[in-house]
Amino acid sequence: MAEVLVYVDHADGAVRKPTLELLTLARRIGEPVAVALGNGAADTAATLAEHGAVKVLTHEAAEYADYLVVPKVDALQAAHEAVSPAAVLVSSSAEGKEIAARLALRLGSGIITDAVDLEAGDEGPVATQSVFAASYTTKSRVSKGTPVITVKPNSAAVEAAPAAGTVEALSVSFSAQATGTKVTGRAPRESTGRPELTEAAIVVSGGRGVNGAENFAIIEALADSLGAAVGASRAAVDAGWYPHTNQVGQTGKSVSPQLYIASGISGAIQHRAGMQTSKTIVAVNKDAEAPIFDLVDYGIVGDLFDVVPQLTEEIKTRKG
Amino acid sequence: MSLRIVVTVKYVPDATGDRHFADDLTVDRDDVDGLLSELDEYAVEQALQISENSDDDVEITVLTVGPEDAKDALRKALSMGADKAIHVEDDDLHGTDAIGTSLVLAKAVEKAGYDLVISGMASTDGTMGVVPALLAERLGVPQVTLLSEVSVEDGTVKGRRDGDAASEQLEASLPAVASVTDQSGEARYPSFKGIMAAKKKPVQSWDLSDLDIDEDEVGLENAYTTVDAATERPARTAGTIVKDEGEGGKQLAAFLAERKFV
Ligand SMILES: Cc1cc2nc3c(=O)[nH]c(=O)nc-3n(C[C@H](O)[C@H](O)[C@H](O)COP(=O)(O)OP(=O)(O)OC[C@H]3O[C@@H](n4cnc5c(N)ncnc54)[C@H](O)[C@@H]3O)c2cc1C
Ligand SMILES: Nc1ncnc2c1ncn2[C@@H]1O[C@H](COP(=O)(O)O)[C@@H](O)[C@H]1O
């Protein structure tokens, strides 16, 4: 069976969930061969093997952390040469898309970004995408070269599928471009203890209606009662009430959780672009005409300062 | 010293309009009003600020690849303060994908001459966010992308890239390709004076032959990807909407419990 390269997103050996989702999708097209780079690369192997990787190609070098994007492209290109895969899958982070694009160009291949589903097809993998702020669904495929496809988080279930996961060292020689952009400083994000926004099963978001940074405690309390991630509209972020890393929408994160709760958010097209594919959508807004109500499964027309705390209390009571 | 900045700007269908696909499954550019992609306004703004903060002689060229109407996007950028514009237009470009677009942009940037290219973070129609990286790969120069802060000094471009796991400080020597996010600072509105001045600024038009690009390197037939189907997403089935009469939170909790979220 054909092999499928899966680029591993990990933090010092801890594999991020979207990579495990990629393994699920890769198994539909062929045998997953994972590529793990940088500090802790070899430590990813056990987890990857549990989820279907037949092989794990690893390479550790300081360049992966010290320079932007290109060293990783060099490594994937080396892996492509070693394996001749039927496709290359990368998760759709900002960096993932840049790596995938440059790789595709080098391979003379086409690239599809932000797939939300992937199936085997007669003429290669068929990717489903959600476009124009999720008002259209398209089916596309790469028609030249090895398909390079980036997949959005939460597009597939994580499944256990034990495989060999044989670790092999990948040999990589860095290109002249590899050291072009130096990373001169790095401030890691502080963990909030809440789930990662793009990976969370439930997202609770607040917008301009929250009316102040201090009031976001109400949104956070609801999120914590549900074990959810916290999101924010751009209006709330621009006002400085919540960090940009939590912004949901076109220029923030795109989320597709089981449940999305929007409070004090009107539902502008750019916000919808980042949450419209959520399975269940709930909104609290005092304006019955707010466009967000066109999307909801359940909506409350009311003041979030009354509704949200009552909801949080009731959830706590029900959970005992 | 002089610094030549080329800003790549895209003309896109208005996101608040009713966007559709044409029969050939390319983006329908006829039925919806177009405009300069809002996310490219941030790129123009940063170019203007680099110019304003520089002792060097800075020349800002705005470049678009797109149909006749794309001139509107160039005009807007010129009225914000860019010095001149280049419009690459050719019938054979219809349906060109990101890989092809990056080829045309690379050839045009090289022909124009540049020290720094500044792009937007993503186009508001395609939203791929890959063209700047592709452009850097093609030009063989450093990519310094997705910056929320950017500065140029002594032949070096520096910036801050706020990623998911960390916020990084980046640095590269010119020539380079940068892209900026919508966190880089609000774009200015064109002034009346700017709008008047823009009318006199030069707009050059180039076609594929000016760029030595073969017609079989671009266009829909030669795209590296094929769209087989586009279906309009069915409208969501109308949900339950309840007016809060004091029990709204509890009603919502009951709904969530029914859906097994609680
Ligand atoms: C290029 C571009 C990219 C963009 N990207 C994004 C993006 O990524 N994400 C994003 O979110 N936006 C984005 N926007 C901005 C977007 O257009 C909207 O301006 C933004 O989403 C509005 O945020 P909001 O809904 O919080 O605020 P508003 O539109 O002001 O809505 C606030 C809502 O809160 C309600 N409200 C007020 N008080 C209360 C209360 N006490 N109780 C209940 N309800 C209350 C009001 O009725 C109103 O409906 C982008 C715009 C552009 C041009
Ligand atoms: N046709 C085009 N003409 C000029 N610039 C473009 C074009 N397409 C993309 N770009 C630039 O590349 C950036 C990213 O676009 P994309 O990769 O399509 O999301 C945009 O913000 C523009 O700066």
XYZ file of C-alpha atoms and ligand atoms in Angstrom:
658
model
C 0.000 0.000 0.000
C 1.173 3.536 -0.733
C 2.742 5.538 2.026
C 1.427 8.898 3.207
C 3.731 11.407 4.883
C 2.352 13.051 7.999
C 4.160 16.071 9.386
C 4.216 15.877 13.181
C 3.339 18.957 15.200
C 4.772 18.468 18.679
C 6.153 20.377 21.655
C 9.388 18.755 22.876
C 8.055 15.312 22.034
C 4.426 15.810 23.111
C 2.327 15.235 19.974
C -0.478 17.752 19.404
C -3.959 16.395 18.814
C -4.370 17.636 15.198
C -1.469 15.369 14.200
C -3.312 12.339 15.562
C -6.330 13.402 13.500
C -4.065 13.517 10.436
C -3.083 9.908 11.116
C -6.754 8.897 11.024
C -7.151 10.581 7.639
C -3.827 9.284 6.317
C -4.970 5.702 6.973
C -7.848 6.225 4.540
C -5.355 6.848 1.741
C -2.422 4.642 2.679
C 0.123 3.796 5.345
C 1.103 6.746 7.523
C 4.803 7.556 7.770
C 5.328 10.326 10.317
C 8.054 12.963 10.142
C 9.065 14.409 13.522
C 11.654 17.168 13.706
C 13.553 19.066 16.357
C 13.952 18.689 20.067
C 12.218 15.556 21.390
C 11.452 14.170 17.912
C 12.115 10.559 18.890
C 9.860 10.848 21.953
C 6.844 11.203 19.664
C 7.210 7.662 18.323
C 5.194 5.738 20.907
C 2.121 7.965 20.553
C 2.373 8.003 16.763
C 2.682 4.210 16.634
C -0.438 3.833 18.783
C -2.356 5.875 16.223
C -1.203 4.109 13.090
C 2.250 5.328 12.071
C 4.106 2.435 10.452
C 7.316 4.402 10.505
C 8.548 7.539 12.256
C 11.308 9.486 10.521
C 13.118 11.722 12.983
C 15.760 14.406 12.795
C 17.001 16.668 15.547
C 18.919 19.858 14.797
C 19.063 23.316 16.325
C 18.035 24.852 12.987
C 14.395 23.833 13.457
C 14.018 26.178 16.404
C 16.519 28.839 15.394
C 15.247 29.623 11.893
C 11.794 30.094 10.425
C 9.947 27.503 8.307
C 12.610 26.623 5.698
C 14.589 23.975 7.668
C 11.330 22.055 8.091
C 10.653 22.292 4.356
C 14.141 20.904 3.672
C 13.409 17.962 5.982
C 10.038 17.185 4.428
C 11.612 17.319 1.008
C 14.241 14.813 2.175
C 11.472 12.589 3.564
C 9.608 12.850 0.269
C 12.687 11.686 -1.583
C 13.189 8.796 0.821
C 9.580 7.594 0.750
C 7.915 8.685 -2.541
C 4.552 9.042 -0.782
C 1.066 9.180 -2.281
C 0.349 12.404 -0.371
C 1.769 14.714 2.279
C -0.491 15.853 5.127
C 0.201 18.815 7.411
C -2.114 20.380 9.958
C -3.501 23.790 9.081
C -1.670 26.070 11.469
C -0.203 29.290 10.097
C 3.216 27.681 10.026
C 1.879 24.378 8.709
C 0.387 26.107 5.674
C 3.641 27.926 4.922
C 5.681 24.730 5.205
C 3.237 22.868 2.987
C 3.174 25.605 0.346
C 6.928 25.801 -0.045
C 7.183 22.028 -0.133
C 4.526 21.820 -2.849
C 6.360 24.376 -4.956
C 9.618 22.439 -4.675
C 7.900 19.175 -5.583
C 6.112 20.718 -8.549
C 2.889 19.805 -6.804
C -0.418 21.442 -6.114
C -1.510 22.374 -2.619
C -4.885 22.320 -0.934
C -5.231 24.185 2.363
C -7.757 23.950 5.200
C -9.388 20.666 4.218
C -12.138 19.624 6.636
C -12.333 16.057 5.337
C -10.315 13.725 3.167
C -11.215 10.542 1.293
C -9.446 8.258 -1.149
C -10.503 8.822 -4.765
C -9.745 7.317 -8.189
C -7.550 10.254 -9.089
C -5.950 10.724 -5.692
C -7.220 12.020 -2.357
C -10.360 14.162 -2.466
C -10.409 17.065 -0.026
C -13.532 18.744 1.290
C -13.170 22.456 1.997
C -15.524 24.975 3.461
C -15.253 28.331 1.680
C -16.714 31.865 1.568
C -17.191 31.929 5.323
C -18.512 28.358 5.158
C -21.380 29.224 2.829
C -20.046 26.734 0.266
C -18.567 23.248 0.479
C -16.140 22.217 -2.256
C -14.511 18.951 -3.275
C -11.057 19.343 -4.753
C -7.997 17.360 -5.583
C -4.435 18.042 -6.511
C -4.001 17.433 -10.221
C -0.207 17.752 -10.499
C 2.547 16.113 -8.486
C 2.282 14.602 -5.015
C -0.827 16.024 -3.313
C 0.159 18.310 -0.428
C -2.832 18.922 1.789
C -3.275 20.857 5.023
C -6.142 19.811 7.260
C -7.963 21.885 9.855
C -7.979 20.723 13.468
C -11.094 18.816 14.557
C -11.708 17.448 11.047
C -11.422 13.784 12.055
C -11.663 11.646 15.154
C -8.530 10.482 16.918
C -8.482 6.682 16.658
C -6.219 4.077 18.201
C -4.756 1.839 15.461
C -1.572 0.260 16.722
C 1.200 -0.039 14.131
C 4.924 -0.697 14.145
C 6.069 2.905 14.449
C 9.641 1.945 13.631
C 11.909 4.895 14.294
C 14.365 5.750 11.540
C 16.778 8.647 11.414
C 16.103 10.934 8.485
C 19.127 12.460 6.861
C 18.644 16.111 6.019
C 21.044 18.549 4.377
C 19.865 22.101 4.855
C 19.459 24.369 1.837
C 21.110 27.747 1.408
C 17.785 29.400 2.328
C 17.436 27.482 5.594
C 19.183 30.079 7.752
C 17.670 33.127 6.046
C 15.246 34.150 8.766
C 16.634 34.015 12.265
C 14.425 33.574 15.322
C 16.170 35.918 17.747
C 13.728 35.578 20.616
C 10.850 33.413 21.701
C 8.312 34.008 24.443
C 6.229 30.856 24.946
C 2.534 31.373 25.585
C 1.483 30.985 29.148
C -0.835 28.061 29.618
C -4.277 28.987 30.904
C -5.022 25.418 31.921
C -7.998 25.493 29.533
C -8.208 23.377 26.367
C -6.580 24.640 23.190
C -9.093 26.764 21.266
C -8.851 24.918 17.946
C -8.884 21.504 19.605
C -11.634 22.024 22.172
C -14.917 20.137 22.026
C -16.706 23.166 23.467
C -15.900 26.844 22.884
C -17.474 29.676 24.883
C -16.945 33.104 23.286
C -17.605 36.685 24.291
C -17.870 39.818 22.184
C -18.373 43.552 22.477
C -21.448 42.912 24.617
C -19.205 41.630 27.423
C -18.223 45.257 27.842
C -14.872 45.164 29.616
C -11.889 42.938 30.332
C -12.980 42.312 33.919
C -16.369 41.010 32.733
C -14.704 38.223 30.781
C -14.614 36.416 34.140
C -18.304 35.625 33.458
C -17.395 33.985 30.137
C -14.478 32.126 31.713
C -16.682 30.822 34.531
C -19.144 29.398 32.004
C -16.262 27.889 30.029
C -14.823 26.267 33.139
C -18.170 24.791 34.127
C -18.190 22.989 30.755
C -14.446 22.281 30.462
C -14.445 24.561 27.429
C -11.956 26.859 25.690
C -12.577 30.618 25.702
C -12.951 32.569 22.467
C -13.483 36.248 21.671
C -14.712 38.351 18.782
C -12.357 40.788 17.132
C -14.216 43.695 18.704
C -13.423 42.304 22.162
C -9.798 41.668 21.177
C -9.326 45.095 19.597
C -10.726 46.674 22.748
C -7.954 44.906 24.661
C -10.337 42.793 26.738
C -8.978 39.421 25.680
C -5.772 38.205 23.959
C -5.605 37.972 20.197
C -4.655 34.283 20.447
C -8.261 33.678 21.486
C -9.856 35.523 18.574
C -12.312 33.449 16.566
C -12.899 34.327 12.931
C -11.323 35.104 9.620
C -8.164 36.637 11.070
C -8.222 34.636 14.246
C -8.736 30.949 14.870
C -11.123 28.855 12.944
C -12.960 26.490 15.256
C -15.305 23.615 14.638
C -16.306 22.299 18.065
C -19.258 20.127 19.057
C -20.725 23.153 20.839
C -20.135 26.893 20.333
C -21.673 29.406 22.735
C -21.560 33.062 21.621
C -22.451 35.770 24.111
C -22.643 39.441 23.183
C -21.512 38.685 19.632
C -23.497 40.005 16.670
C -22.334 37.377 14.162
C -20.541 39.431 11.487
C -19.482 37.483 8.393
C -15.821 37.545 9.473
C -16.739 36.031 12.818
C -18.978 33.420 11.221
C -16.101 32.431 8.955
C -14.351 31.028 11.999
C -17.201 29.197 13.738
C -19.969 28.455 11.263
C -19.068 24.764 10.972
C -19.561 24.150 14.704
C -21.986 21.269 15.235
C -24.285 22.915 17.781
C -24.451 26.706 18.048
C -25.958 28.642 20.934
C -26.154 32.425 21.360
C -27.095 34.934 24.008
C -27.729 38.421 22.662
C -30.069 41.185 23.740
C -30.826 42.158 20.155
C -33.367 39.758 18.610
C -32.256 40.958 15.143
C -28.591 40.014 15.583
C -27.437 37.889 12.605
C -25.946 35.288 14.956
C -29.519 34.067 15.566
C -29.673 32.863 11.931
C -27.106 30.232 12.857
C -28.265 29.023 16.211
C -29.760 25.765 17.340
C -30.821 27.541 20.494
C -30.799 31.265 21.201
C -31.710 33.417 24.152
C -32.725 36.995 23.520
C -31.606 38.593 26.739
C -28.919 40.315 28.744
C -25.823 38.162 29.008
C -25.167 39.511 32.504
C -28.376 37.791 33.633
C -28.383 34.733 31.399
C -24.766 33.590 31.481
C -24.267 33.482 35.278
C -27.615 31.692 35.676
C -26.551 29.186 33.024
C -23.230 28.588 34.772
C -24.955 28.047 38.125
C -27.484 25.656 36.605
C -24.735 23.636 34.901
C -22.868 23.365 38.190
C -26.031 22.235 39.960
C -26.787 19.653 37.299
C -23.239 18.354 37.416
C -23.560 18.115 41.207
C 20.471 54.958 0.328
C 17.237 53.992 -1.185
C 14.712 51.345 -0.286
C 12.329 49.894 -2.834
C 9.214 48.360 -1.325
C 6.713 46.414 -3.400
C 3.349 45.801 -1.725
C 1.269 42.979 -3.184
C -2.433 43.753 -3.055
C -5.385 41.702 -4.184
C -8.719 42.793 -5.545
C -11.389 40.602 -3.958
C -15.170 40.229 -3.939
C -16.702 42.037 -0.971
C -16.989 39.534 1.875
C -20.230 41.078 3.060
C -21.761 40.521 -0.393
C -23.306 37.295 -1.615
C -20.269 35.414 -2.894
C -20.703 32.606 -5.415
C -18.899 30.356 -7.832
C -19.069 30.864 -11.578
C -19.993 27.931 -13.862
C -16.336 26.947 -14.255
C -16.069 26.765 -10.442
C -13.819 29.798 -10.204
C -14.731 32.676 -7.895
C -17.532 34.711 -9.452
C -16.113 38.198 -9.812
C -18.967 39.682 -11.790
C -21.947 39.658 -9.478
C -20.358 41.018 -6.332
C -18.623 44.366 -5.901
C -14.899 44.124 -5.564
C -12.461 46.047 -3.426
C -8.904 46.138 -2.150
C -8.662 43.228 0.278
C -8.893 44.780 3.746
C -6.027 42.605 4.887
C -3.767 44.139 2.232
C -4.534 47.635 3.523
C -2.433 46.659 6.537
C 0.474 45.866 4.210
C 0.160 49.255 2.491
C -0.017 50.929 5.908
C 3.174 49.267 7.155
C 5.004 50.222 3.952
C 3.948 53.835 4.492
C 5.082 53.737 8.119
C 8.451 52.239 7.191
C 8.826 55.058 4.700
C 7.811 57.717 7.233
C 10.252 56.361 9.835
C 13.153 56.103 7.431
C 15.901 58.557 6.532
C 16.335 56.694 3.279
C 14.687 57.465 0.048
C 11.775 55.019 0.056
C 9.739 54.191 -3.014
C 6.524 52.212 -2.598
C 5.100 50.317 -5.556
C 1.793 48.491 -5.256
C 1.353 45.408 -7.396
C -1.754 43.463 -8.260
C -2.484 40.473 -10.463
C -6.101 40.551 -11.481
C -8.814 41.578 -13.908
C -9.448 45.074 -15.292
C -11.404 46.151 -12.193
C -8.408 45.356 -9.998
C -7.223 48.854 -10.903
C -9.643 50.057 -8.205
C -7.535 48.287 -5.593
C -4.406 49.991 -6.929
C -6.105 53.396 -6.859
C -7.083 52.914 -3.252
C -3.519 51.992 -2.312
C -2.173 54.973 -4.242
C -4.606 57.290 -2.514
C -3.388 55.978 0.831
C 0.052 57.175 -0.212
C 1.904 54.605 -2.346
C 4.021 56.114 -5.122
C 3.241 54.007 -8.152
C 1.394 50.910 -9.272
C 1.757 47.875 -11.481
C -1.212 45.964 -12.828
C -0.585 42.521 -14.271
C -3.536 41.637 -16.434
C -3.961 38.967 -19.063
C -6.944 36.922 -20.251
C -4.884 33.777 -19.828
C -4.655 34.432 -16.087
C -8.290 33.538 -15.422
C -8.502 30.749 -12.852
C -4.830 30.821 -11.854
C -4.223 29.160 -8.472
C -1.837 30.140 -5.666
C 1.150 28.364 -7.222
C 0.589 30.178 -10.524
C -0.147 33.514 -8.879
C 3.123 33.308 -6.976
C 4.955 32.800 -10.277
C 3.405 35.900 -11.807
C 4.045 37.960 -8.681
C 7.658 36.763 -8.484
C 8.374 37.684 -12.100
C 6.694 41.052 -11.687
C 8.511 41.848 -8.450
C 11.837 40.977 -10.084
C 11.083 43.106 -13.100
C 10.006 46.025 -10.912
C 13.107 45.745 -8.709
C 12.750 45.436 -4.923
C 14.466 45.361 -1.570
C 11.398 44.385 0.422
C 8.079 42.840 -0.560
C 5.208 43.314 1.890
C 2.079 41.190 1.554
C -1.099 40.809 3.541
C -1.575 37.814 5.846
C -4.162 36.205 3.578
C -6.556 37.172 0.845
C -10.116 37.564 2.091
C -11.537 35.383 -0.698
C -9.072 32.511 -0.992
C -7.840 32.806 2.622
C -4.959 30.451 1.956
C -2.247 32.594 3.483
C 0.430 30.917 1.387
C 1.364 33.376 -1.365
C 4.017 35.257 0.680
C 5.806 31.996 1.552
C 5.584 30.868 -2.086
C 6.918 34.198 -3.237
C 9.923 33.942 -0.894
C 10.596 30.409 -2.103
C 10.481 31.516 -5.741
C 12.628 34.604 -5.196
C 15.119 32.687 -3.047
C 15.005 35.338 -0.314
C 14.091 35.125 3.399
C 10.428 35.048 4.418
C 9.574 37.156 7.455
C 5.882 36.508 7.621
C 2.751 37.029 9.720
C 4.219 39.959 11.603
C 2.217 41.996 14.059
C 5.115 44.446 14.263
C 7.661 45.266 11.569
C 10.622 47.598 11.152
C 13.477 48.087 8.704
C 16.896 49.393 9.608
C 20.342 49.135 8.004
C 19.349 46.567 5.434
C 17.648 44.334 8.008
C 13.956 43.638 8.481
C 12.794 42.730 11.970
C 9.424 41.820 13.326
C 7.287 39.998 15.832
C 5.370 36.897 14.834
C 2.677 35.843 17.284
C 2.261 32.120 16.818
C 0.080 29.605 18.607
C 2.795 28.252 20.853
C 4.995 31.315 21.201
C 5.576 34.881 20.184
C 8.793 35.061 18.155
C 11.182 37.852 17.234
C 12.409 37.459 13.657
C 15.219 39.011 11.704
C 16.459 38.774 8.119
C 18.651 40.665 5.687
C 17.150 42.411 2.700
C 16.035 41.588 0.106
C 13.187 39.730 1.797
C 9.458 38.993 1.676
C 7.398 40.082 4.674
C 3.719 39.745 5.449
C 1.776 41.587 8.125
C -1.342 40.713 10.106
C -4.327 42.822 11.050
C -2.693 43.245 14.459
C 0.003 45.444 12.911
C -2.034 48.635 13.282
C -5.131 50.176 11.720
C -4.746 51.254 8.122
C -5.239 54.959 7.393
C -8.118 56.321 5.348
C -7.173 58.057 2.134
C -7.356 61.835 2.541
C -9.015 64.037 -0.047
C -5.575 65.251 -1.021
C -4.406 61.663 -1.316
C -7.316 60.772 -3.565
C -6.602 63.712 -5.856
C -2.868 62.976 -5.938
C -3.499 59.310 -6.774
C -5.120 60.287 -10.060
C -1.768 61.524 -11.312
C 0.344 58.637 -10.086
C 1.653 56.204 -12.706
C -0.046 52.830 -13.201
C 1.834 50.454 -15.477
C 0.130 47.510 -17.137
C 1.997 44.323 -17.886
C 0.785 41.156 -19.524
C 2.272 37.663 -19.522
C 4.612 38.356 -22.426
C 6.083 41.321 -20.541
C 6.981 38.853 -17.813
C 8.211 36.033 -20.063
C 5.559 33.713 -18.724
C 4.094 31.072 -21.012
C 0.314 30.843 -21.170
C 0.582 27.150 -20.273
C 2.138 28.020 -16.909
C -0.978 29.776 -15.589
C -4.760 29.787 -15.896
C -7.511 27.375 -14.966
C -6.461 24.514 -17.278
C -2.936 24.580 -15.943
C -3.823 24.890 -12.285
C -2.210 22.434 -9.899
C -5.510 21.740 -8.210
C -8.957 20.925 -9.552
C -12.261 21.804 -7.963
C -14.711 19.028 -8.873
C -17.766 20.320 -7.058
C -19.013 23.321 -5.147
C -22.285 23.095 -3.288
C -23.991 25.785 -1.360
C -24.173 24.828 2.267
C -27.777 24.177 3.218
C -29.083 26.928 5.474
C -29.036 25.769 9.050
C -32.422 24.580 10.166
C -34.034 27.313 12.169
C -33.326 26.888 15.835
C -35.359 27.653 18.906
C -35.191 31.268 19.980
C -36.459 32.190 23.408
C -36.845 35.566 25.040
C -35.373 35.679 28.516
C -38.119 36.165 31.073
C -35.876 35.428 34.009
C -35.355 31.718 33.349
C -33.251 32.001 30.151
C -30.089 30.562 31.698
C -31.983 27.578 33.080
C -33.732 26.961 29.769
C -30.395 27.028 28.015
C -28.963 24.578 30.546
C -31.899 22.249 29.889
C -31.191 22.423 26.144
C -27.514 21.632 26.713
C -28.450 18.726 28.965
C -30.829 17.377 26.323
C -27.932 17.485 23.813
C -25.742 15.698 26.387
C -23.290 18.552 26.884
C -24.028 18.653 30.585
C -10.686 41.878 7.207
C -11.505 41.711 8.451
C -11.251 40.624 9.275
C -12.006 40.416 10.432
N -11.752 39.320 11.199
C -12.530 39.067 12.275
C -12.328 37.903 13.075
O -11.398 37.113 12.846
N -13.154 37.680 14.118
C -14.179 38.525 14.436
O -14.899 38.253 15.408
N -14.383 39.639 13.716
C -13.580 39.944 12.653
N -13.786 41.097 11.952
C -14.708 42.115 12.519
C -16.162 41.867 12.269
O -16.519 42.475 11.047
C -17.026 42.485 13.408
O -16.704 43.857 13.525
C -16.816 41.838 14.774
O -16.952 40.432 14.667
C -17.850 42.367 15.750
O -17.644 41.827 17.037
P -18.870 41.701 18.055
O -19.901 40.814 17.482
O -18.290 41.324 19.377
O -19.363 43.212 18.196
P -20.693 43.906 17.686
O -20.927 43.671 16.251
O -20.632 45.289 18.176
O -21.811 43.104 18.443
C -21.987 43.138 19.827
C -23.277 42.407 20.123
O -23.438 42.298 21.527
C -24.813 42.481 21.848
N -24.865 42.934 23.250
C -24.451 44.113 23.762
N -24.629 44.135 25.100
C -25.175 42.956 25.437
C -25.604 42.368 26.669
N -25.467 43.010 27.841
N -26.136 41.138 26.644
C -26.272 40.460 25.466
N -25.890 40.968 24.288
C -25.334 42.188 24.262
C -25.318 43.487 20.845
O -26.713 43.335 20.660
C -24.520 43.102 19.590
O -25.251 42.191 18.782
C -13.044 41.333 10.791
C -13.293 42.423 9.965
C -12.539 42.621 8.809
C -12.846 43.792 7.939
N -3.634 38.192 -7.295
C -2.864 38.782 -6.377
N -2.301 39.997 -6.644
C -1.502 40.596 -5.735
N -1.239 40.095 -4.525
C -1.769 38.895 -4.198
C -2.605 38.179 -5.103
N -2.984 37.029 -4.478
C -2.406 37.033 -3.259
N -1.671 38.149 -3.069
C -0.893 38.548 -1.868
O -0.656 37.423 -1.050
C -1.275 37.570 0.219
C -1.795 36.229 0.703
O -2.736 35.696 -0.204
P -3.302 34.209 -0.162
O -2.135 33.285 -0.042
O -4.052 34.065 -1.445
O -4.195 34.127 1.037
C -2.333 38.640 0.001
O -2.627 39.318 1.205
C -1.661 39.541 -1.025
O -0.723 40.416 -0.422
